[in-house]
Coordinates of C-alpha atoms in Angstrom, one line a residue:
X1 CA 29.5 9.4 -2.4
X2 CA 29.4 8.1 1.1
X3 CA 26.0 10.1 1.9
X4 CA 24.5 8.3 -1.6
X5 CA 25.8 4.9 -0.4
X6 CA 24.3 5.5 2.8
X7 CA 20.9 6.8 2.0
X8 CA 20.4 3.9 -0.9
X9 CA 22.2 1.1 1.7
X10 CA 20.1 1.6 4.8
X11 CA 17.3 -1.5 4.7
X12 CA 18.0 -3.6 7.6
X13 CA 19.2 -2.3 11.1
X14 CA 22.9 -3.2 10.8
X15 CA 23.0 -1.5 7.5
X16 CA 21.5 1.4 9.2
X17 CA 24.1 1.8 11.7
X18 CA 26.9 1.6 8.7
X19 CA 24.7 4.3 7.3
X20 CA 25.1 6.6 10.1
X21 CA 28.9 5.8 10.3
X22 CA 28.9 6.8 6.8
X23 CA 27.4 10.5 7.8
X24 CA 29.6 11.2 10.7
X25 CA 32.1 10.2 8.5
X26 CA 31.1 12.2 5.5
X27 CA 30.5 15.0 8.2
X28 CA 33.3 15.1 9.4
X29 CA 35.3 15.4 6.0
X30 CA 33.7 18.3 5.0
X31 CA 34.0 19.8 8.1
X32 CA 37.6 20.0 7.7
X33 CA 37.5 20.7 3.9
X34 CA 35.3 23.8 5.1
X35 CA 34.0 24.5 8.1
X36 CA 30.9 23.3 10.3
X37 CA 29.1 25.9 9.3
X38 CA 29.3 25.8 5.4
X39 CA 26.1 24.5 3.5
X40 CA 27.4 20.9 2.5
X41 CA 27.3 20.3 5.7
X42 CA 24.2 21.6 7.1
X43 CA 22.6 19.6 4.4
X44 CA 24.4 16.8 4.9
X45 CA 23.6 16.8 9.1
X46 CA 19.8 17.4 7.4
X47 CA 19.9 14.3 5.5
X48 CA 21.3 12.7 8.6
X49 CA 18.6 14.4 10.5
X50 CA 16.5 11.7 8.1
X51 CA 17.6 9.1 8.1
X52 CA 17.9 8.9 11.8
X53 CA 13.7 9.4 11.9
X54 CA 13.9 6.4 9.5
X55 CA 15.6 4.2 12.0
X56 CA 14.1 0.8 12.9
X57 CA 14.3 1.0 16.6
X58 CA 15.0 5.0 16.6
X59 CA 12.8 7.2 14.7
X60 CA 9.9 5.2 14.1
X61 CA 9.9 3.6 17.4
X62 CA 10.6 6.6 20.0
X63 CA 9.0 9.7 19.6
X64 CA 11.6 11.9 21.4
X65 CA 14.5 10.7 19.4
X66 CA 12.3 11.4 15.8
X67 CA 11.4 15.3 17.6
X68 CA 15.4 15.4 18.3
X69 CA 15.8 14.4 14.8
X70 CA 12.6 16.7 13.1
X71 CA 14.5 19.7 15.1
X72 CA 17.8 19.1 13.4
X73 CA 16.3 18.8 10.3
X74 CA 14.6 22.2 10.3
X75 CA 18.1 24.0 12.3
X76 CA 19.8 22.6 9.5
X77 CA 17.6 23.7 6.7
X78 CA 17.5 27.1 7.9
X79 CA 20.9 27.4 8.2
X80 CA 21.1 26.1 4.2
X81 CA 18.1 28.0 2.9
X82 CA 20.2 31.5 4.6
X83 CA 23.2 30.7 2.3
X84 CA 21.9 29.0 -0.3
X85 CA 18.5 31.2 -0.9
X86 CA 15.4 29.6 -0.7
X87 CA 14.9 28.9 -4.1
X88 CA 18.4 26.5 -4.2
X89 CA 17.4 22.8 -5.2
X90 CA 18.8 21.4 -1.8
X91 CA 16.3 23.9 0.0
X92 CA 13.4 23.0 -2.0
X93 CA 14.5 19.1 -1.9
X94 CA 14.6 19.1 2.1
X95 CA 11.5 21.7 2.5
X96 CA 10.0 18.7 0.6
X97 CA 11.4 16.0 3.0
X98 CA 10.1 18.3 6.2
X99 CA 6.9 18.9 4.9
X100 CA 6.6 15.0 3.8
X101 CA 7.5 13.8 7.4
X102 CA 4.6 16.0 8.9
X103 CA 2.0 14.5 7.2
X104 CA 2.1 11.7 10.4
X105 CA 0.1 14.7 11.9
X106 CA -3.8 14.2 12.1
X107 CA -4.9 17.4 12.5
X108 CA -7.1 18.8 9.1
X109 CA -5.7 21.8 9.8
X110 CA -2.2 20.6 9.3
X111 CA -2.9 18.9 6.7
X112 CA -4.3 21.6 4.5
X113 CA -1.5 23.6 5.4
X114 CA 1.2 21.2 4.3
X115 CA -0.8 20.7 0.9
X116 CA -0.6 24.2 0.4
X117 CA 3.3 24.4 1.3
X118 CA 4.3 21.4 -0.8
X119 CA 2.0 22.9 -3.8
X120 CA 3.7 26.2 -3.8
X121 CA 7.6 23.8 -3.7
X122 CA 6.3 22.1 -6.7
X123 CA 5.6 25.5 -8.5
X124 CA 8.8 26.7 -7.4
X125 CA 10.9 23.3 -8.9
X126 CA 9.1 24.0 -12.2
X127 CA 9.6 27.1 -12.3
X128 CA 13.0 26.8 -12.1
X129 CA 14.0 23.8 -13.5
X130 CA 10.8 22.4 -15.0
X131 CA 8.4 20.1 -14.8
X132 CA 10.5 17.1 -16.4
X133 CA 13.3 18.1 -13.5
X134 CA 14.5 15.1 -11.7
X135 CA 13.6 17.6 -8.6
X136 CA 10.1 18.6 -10.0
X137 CA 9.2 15.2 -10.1
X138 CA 10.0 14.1 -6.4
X139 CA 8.9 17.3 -4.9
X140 CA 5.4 16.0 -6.9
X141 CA 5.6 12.4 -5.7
X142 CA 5.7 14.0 -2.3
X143 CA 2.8 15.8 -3.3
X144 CA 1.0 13.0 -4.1
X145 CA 2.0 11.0 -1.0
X146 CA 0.9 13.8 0.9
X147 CA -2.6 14.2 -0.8
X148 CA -2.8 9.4 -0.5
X149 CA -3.3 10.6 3.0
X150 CA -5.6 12.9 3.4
X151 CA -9.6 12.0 4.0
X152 CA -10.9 13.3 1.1
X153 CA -11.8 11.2 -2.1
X154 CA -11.0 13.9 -4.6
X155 CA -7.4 14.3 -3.0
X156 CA -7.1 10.5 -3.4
X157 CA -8.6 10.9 -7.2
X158 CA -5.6 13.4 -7.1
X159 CA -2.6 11.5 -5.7
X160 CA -3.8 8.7 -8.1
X161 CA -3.3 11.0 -11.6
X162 CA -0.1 12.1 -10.1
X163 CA 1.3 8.9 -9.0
X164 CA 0.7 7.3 -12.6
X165 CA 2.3 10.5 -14.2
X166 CA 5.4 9.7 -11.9
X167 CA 5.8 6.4 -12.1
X168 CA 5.6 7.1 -16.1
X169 CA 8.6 9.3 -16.1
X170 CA 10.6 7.7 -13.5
X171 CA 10.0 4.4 -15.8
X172 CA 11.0 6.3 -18.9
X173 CA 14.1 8.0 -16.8
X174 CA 15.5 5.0 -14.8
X175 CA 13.8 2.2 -16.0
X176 CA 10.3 0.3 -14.2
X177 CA 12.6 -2.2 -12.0
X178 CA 14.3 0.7 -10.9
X179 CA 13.6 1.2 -6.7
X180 CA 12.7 4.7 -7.5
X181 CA 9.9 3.8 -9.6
X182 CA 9.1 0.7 -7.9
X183 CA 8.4 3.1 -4.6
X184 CA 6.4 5.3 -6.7
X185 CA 4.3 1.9 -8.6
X186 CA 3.8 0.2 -4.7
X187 CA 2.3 3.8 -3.6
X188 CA -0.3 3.6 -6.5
X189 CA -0.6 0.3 -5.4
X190 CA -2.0 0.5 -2.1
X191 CA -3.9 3.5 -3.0
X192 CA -6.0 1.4 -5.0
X193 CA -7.0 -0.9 -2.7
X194 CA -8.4 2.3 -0.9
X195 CA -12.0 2.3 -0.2
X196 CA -12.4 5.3 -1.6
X197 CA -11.0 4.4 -4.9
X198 CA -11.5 0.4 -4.9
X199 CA -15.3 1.1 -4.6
X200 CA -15.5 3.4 -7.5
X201 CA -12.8 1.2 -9.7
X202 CA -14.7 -2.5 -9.2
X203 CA -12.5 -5.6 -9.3
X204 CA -10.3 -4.6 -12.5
X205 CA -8.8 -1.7 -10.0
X206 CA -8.2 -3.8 -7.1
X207 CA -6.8 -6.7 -9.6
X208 CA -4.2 -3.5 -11.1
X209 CA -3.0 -2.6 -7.6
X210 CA -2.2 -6.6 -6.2
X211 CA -0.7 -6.9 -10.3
X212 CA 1.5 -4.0 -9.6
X213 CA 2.2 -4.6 -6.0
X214 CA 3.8 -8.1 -7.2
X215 CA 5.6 -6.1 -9.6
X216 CA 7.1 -4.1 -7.0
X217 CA 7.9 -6.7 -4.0
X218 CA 9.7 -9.0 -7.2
X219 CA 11.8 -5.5 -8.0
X220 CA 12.5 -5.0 -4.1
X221 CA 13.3 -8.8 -3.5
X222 CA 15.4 -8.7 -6.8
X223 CA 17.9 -5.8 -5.9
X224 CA 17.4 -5.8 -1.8
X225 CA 16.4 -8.9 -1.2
X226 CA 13.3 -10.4 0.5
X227 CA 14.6 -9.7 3.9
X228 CA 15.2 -5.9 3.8
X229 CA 13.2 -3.6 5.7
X230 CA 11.5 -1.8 2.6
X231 CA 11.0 -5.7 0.8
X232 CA 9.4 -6.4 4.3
X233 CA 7.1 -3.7 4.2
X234 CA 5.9 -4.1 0.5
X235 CA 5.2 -8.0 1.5
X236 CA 3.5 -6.9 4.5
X237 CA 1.6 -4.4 1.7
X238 CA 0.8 -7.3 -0.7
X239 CA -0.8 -9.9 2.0
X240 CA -2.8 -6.9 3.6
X241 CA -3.9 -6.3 -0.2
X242 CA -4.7 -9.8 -0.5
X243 CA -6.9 -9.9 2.4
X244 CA -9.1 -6.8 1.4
X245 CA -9.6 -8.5 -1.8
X246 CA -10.8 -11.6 0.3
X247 CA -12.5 -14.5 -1.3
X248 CA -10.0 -16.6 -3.3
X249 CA -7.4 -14.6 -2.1
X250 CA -7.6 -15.1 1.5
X251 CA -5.1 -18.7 1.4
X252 CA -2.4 -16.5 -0.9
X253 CA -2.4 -13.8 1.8
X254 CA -2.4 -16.1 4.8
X255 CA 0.7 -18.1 3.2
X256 CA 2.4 -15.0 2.7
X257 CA 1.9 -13.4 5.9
X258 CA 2.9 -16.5 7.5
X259 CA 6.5 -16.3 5.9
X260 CA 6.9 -12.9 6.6
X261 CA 6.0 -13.2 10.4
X262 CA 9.4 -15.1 11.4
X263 CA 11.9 -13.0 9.2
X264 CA 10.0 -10.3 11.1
X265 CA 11.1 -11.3 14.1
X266 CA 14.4 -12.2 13.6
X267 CA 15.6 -8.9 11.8
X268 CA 13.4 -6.5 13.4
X269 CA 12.8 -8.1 17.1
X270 CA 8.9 -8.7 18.8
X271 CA 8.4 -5.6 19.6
X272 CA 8.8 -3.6 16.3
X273 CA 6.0 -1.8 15.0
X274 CA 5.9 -3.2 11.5
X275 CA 6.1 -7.1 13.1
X276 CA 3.3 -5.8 15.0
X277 CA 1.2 -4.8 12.5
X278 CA 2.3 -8.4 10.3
X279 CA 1.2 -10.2 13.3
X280 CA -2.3 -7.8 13.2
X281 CA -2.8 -8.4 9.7
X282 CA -2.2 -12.6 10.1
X283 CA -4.7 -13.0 12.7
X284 CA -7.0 -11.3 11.0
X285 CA -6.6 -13.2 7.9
X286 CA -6.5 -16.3 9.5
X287 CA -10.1 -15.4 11.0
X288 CA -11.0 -14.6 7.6
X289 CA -9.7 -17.2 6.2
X290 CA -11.2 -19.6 8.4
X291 CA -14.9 -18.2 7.9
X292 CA -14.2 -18.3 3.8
X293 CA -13.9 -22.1 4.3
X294 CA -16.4 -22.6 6.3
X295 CA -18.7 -20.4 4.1
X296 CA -17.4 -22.0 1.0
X297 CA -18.1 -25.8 2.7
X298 CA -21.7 -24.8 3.5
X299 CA -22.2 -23.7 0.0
X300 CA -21.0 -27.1 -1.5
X301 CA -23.1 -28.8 1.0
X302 CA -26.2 -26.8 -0.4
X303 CA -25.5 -27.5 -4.0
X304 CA -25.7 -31.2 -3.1
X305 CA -28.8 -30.7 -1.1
X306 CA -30.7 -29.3 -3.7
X307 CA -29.6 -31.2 -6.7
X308 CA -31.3 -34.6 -4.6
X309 CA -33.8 -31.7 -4.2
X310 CA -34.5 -31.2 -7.5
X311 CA -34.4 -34.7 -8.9
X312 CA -37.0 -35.7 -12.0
X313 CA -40.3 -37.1 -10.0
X314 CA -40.8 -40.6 -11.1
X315 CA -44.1 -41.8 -12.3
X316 CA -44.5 -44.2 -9.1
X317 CA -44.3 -40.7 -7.1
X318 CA -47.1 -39.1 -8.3
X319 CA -50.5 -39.2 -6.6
X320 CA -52.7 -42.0 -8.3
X321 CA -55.2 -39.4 -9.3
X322 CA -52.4 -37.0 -11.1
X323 CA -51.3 -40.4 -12.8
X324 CA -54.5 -41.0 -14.1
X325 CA -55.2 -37.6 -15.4
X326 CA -51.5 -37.4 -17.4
X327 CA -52.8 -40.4 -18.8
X328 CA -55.9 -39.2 -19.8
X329 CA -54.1 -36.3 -21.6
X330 CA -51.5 -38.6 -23.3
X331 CA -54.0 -40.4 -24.7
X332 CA -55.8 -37.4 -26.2
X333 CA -59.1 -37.5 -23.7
X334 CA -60.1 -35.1 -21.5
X335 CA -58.6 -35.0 -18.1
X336 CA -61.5 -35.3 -15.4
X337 CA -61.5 -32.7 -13.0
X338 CA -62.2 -34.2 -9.4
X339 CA -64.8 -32.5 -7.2
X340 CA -63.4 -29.2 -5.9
X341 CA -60.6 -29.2 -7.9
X342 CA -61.1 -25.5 -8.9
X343 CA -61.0 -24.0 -5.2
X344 CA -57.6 -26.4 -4.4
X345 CA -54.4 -26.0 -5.6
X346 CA -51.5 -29.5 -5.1
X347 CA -48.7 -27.5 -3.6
X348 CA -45.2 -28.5 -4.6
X349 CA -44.1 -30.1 -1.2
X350 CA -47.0 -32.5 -2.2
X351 CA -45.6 -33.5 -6.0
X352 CA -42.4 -34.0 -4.2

């Protein structure tokens, strides 16, 4: 219970140091229930492992600490994969977490090869417990998180079929409002506003992923409130969206990057990457922003120009010969043609 709380209670920093107390202390329980070496504990130390590379300040910040972390995470998953078997549901659950946290890695190479691993975990879950599984279907969302990352459109095209699939039977398992779901609906989100995908889907796609990121920062606001870190990050998510969309959009995505900016700073400190990336993404909407209008003015501007462009020409404008002729023709009579007038043309700058 104290591991659950912890994991599902972990959004700002202070929470996450309660978080940890809540391992050691969980740790520490079983420990003496069994012994340091028994499998409840190895998994717990691995979930630990986890949420320490989730740290604001820790993991994501300095890279020794997230290798000191990565390392207990696999020493601890060996020692529960050699007592549990590898086909246990806590082996395949933090295979799944390992292979998840490695997709920060760049390298093609690496990435190919943790597609293939998390593939043959998912095949493994429904094998064993099928593909409706609680398990199944978060070893697959890591799947599909895994596949949001890498290069290639048709892995995109991918994670996109899966994360609809998952956010379906999450919604029908824990409800839509449910964080679970909400995680899964704000990674379909963003991965509509991908190049890739936004340029094949038009407008309607990139109008569904800022629909259902609102969905999912009023969810995270509603049951974390709008100053957690994982709120923080999907209103980061939503003014970033905002700005690719541009146009119209650009004033929504400055106002809301401009309250985010000072509850980033408070909770997280100056030096945090994700208030350094909300800081990124404001100036460059503010730039944007700025050109919109100024496009937008010069436009108006334009419009007026050439509507006292393109006012009716007044009968005291015309040339007196072009008067005469329209009234030759009103009156029925033939107009007369002045000498030459079949080699010159009256351009429109002279009618005007």
């Amino acid at each position: 219970y104290r591991k659950q709380f912890a994991m599902h209670h972990s959004a700002t920093p202070d929470e996450f140091r309660t978080a940890k107390s809540l391992f050691e202390d969980a740790v520490e329980g079983f420990t003496g229930m069994y012994s340091s070496n028994h499998a409840i504990v190895h998994t717990l130390n691995a979930d630990r492992a986890r949420l320490l590379m989730m740290e604001p300040g820790n993991g994501q910040d300095d890279p020794s600490k997230s290798r000191e972390a990565f390392i207990m995470l696999g020493t601890s998953l060996e020692s529960v994969a050699a007592q549990l078997g590898e086909r246990h549901r806590d082996v395949l659950r933090l295979k799944a977490v390992m292979y998840a946290l490695s997709s920060k890695e760049t390298a093609a190479c690496v990435h190919e090869s943790l597609k293939v691993n998390l593939l043959r975990l998912l095949e493994l879950a429904t094998e064993q417990f099928g593909k409706n599984h609680t398990l199944t279907i978060w070893i697959n969302y890591k799947v599909a998180c895994h596949l949001k990352l890498m290069p290639r459109p048709a892995d995109q095209l991918n994670a996109k079929h899966r994360l609809e699939s998952i956010v379906a039977a999450w919604a029908k398992k824990f409800g839509r409002s449910h964080l679970k779901t909400a995680g899964a609906i704000g990674n379909l989100a963003t991965l509509l506003a991908h190049p890739n995908l936004a340029n094949t889907g038009g407008q309607n796609q990139r109008d569904r992923g800022l629909k259902l990121m609102r969905e999912v920062v009023a969810a995270h606001t509603e049951q974390l409130g709008s100053t957690s870190i994982t709120t923080l990050l999907h209103r980061n998510d939503l003014g970033h969206m905002l700005s690719i969309a541009g146009g119209s959009h650009y004033e929504e995505a400055s106002a809301i990057l401009t309250e985010l900016l000072p509850d980033c700073l408070r909770l997280l400190g100056d030096n945090n990457p994700i208030t350094s990336t909300v800081r990124e993404n404001l100036a460059t909407v503010t730039a944007n922003l700025e050109h919109h209008i100024d496009m937008r003015d010069h436009f108006e501007r334009g419009k007026v120009t050439q509507s006292a462009a393109v006012e009716p020409l007044q009968e005291d404008s015309l040339p007196k010969q072009l008067r005469a002729q329209s009234s030759d023709n009103t009156d029925g009579g033939q107009a007369t043609q002045p000498e030459g007038a079949d080699l010159v043309r009256t351009s429109s700058a002279e009618l005007c």
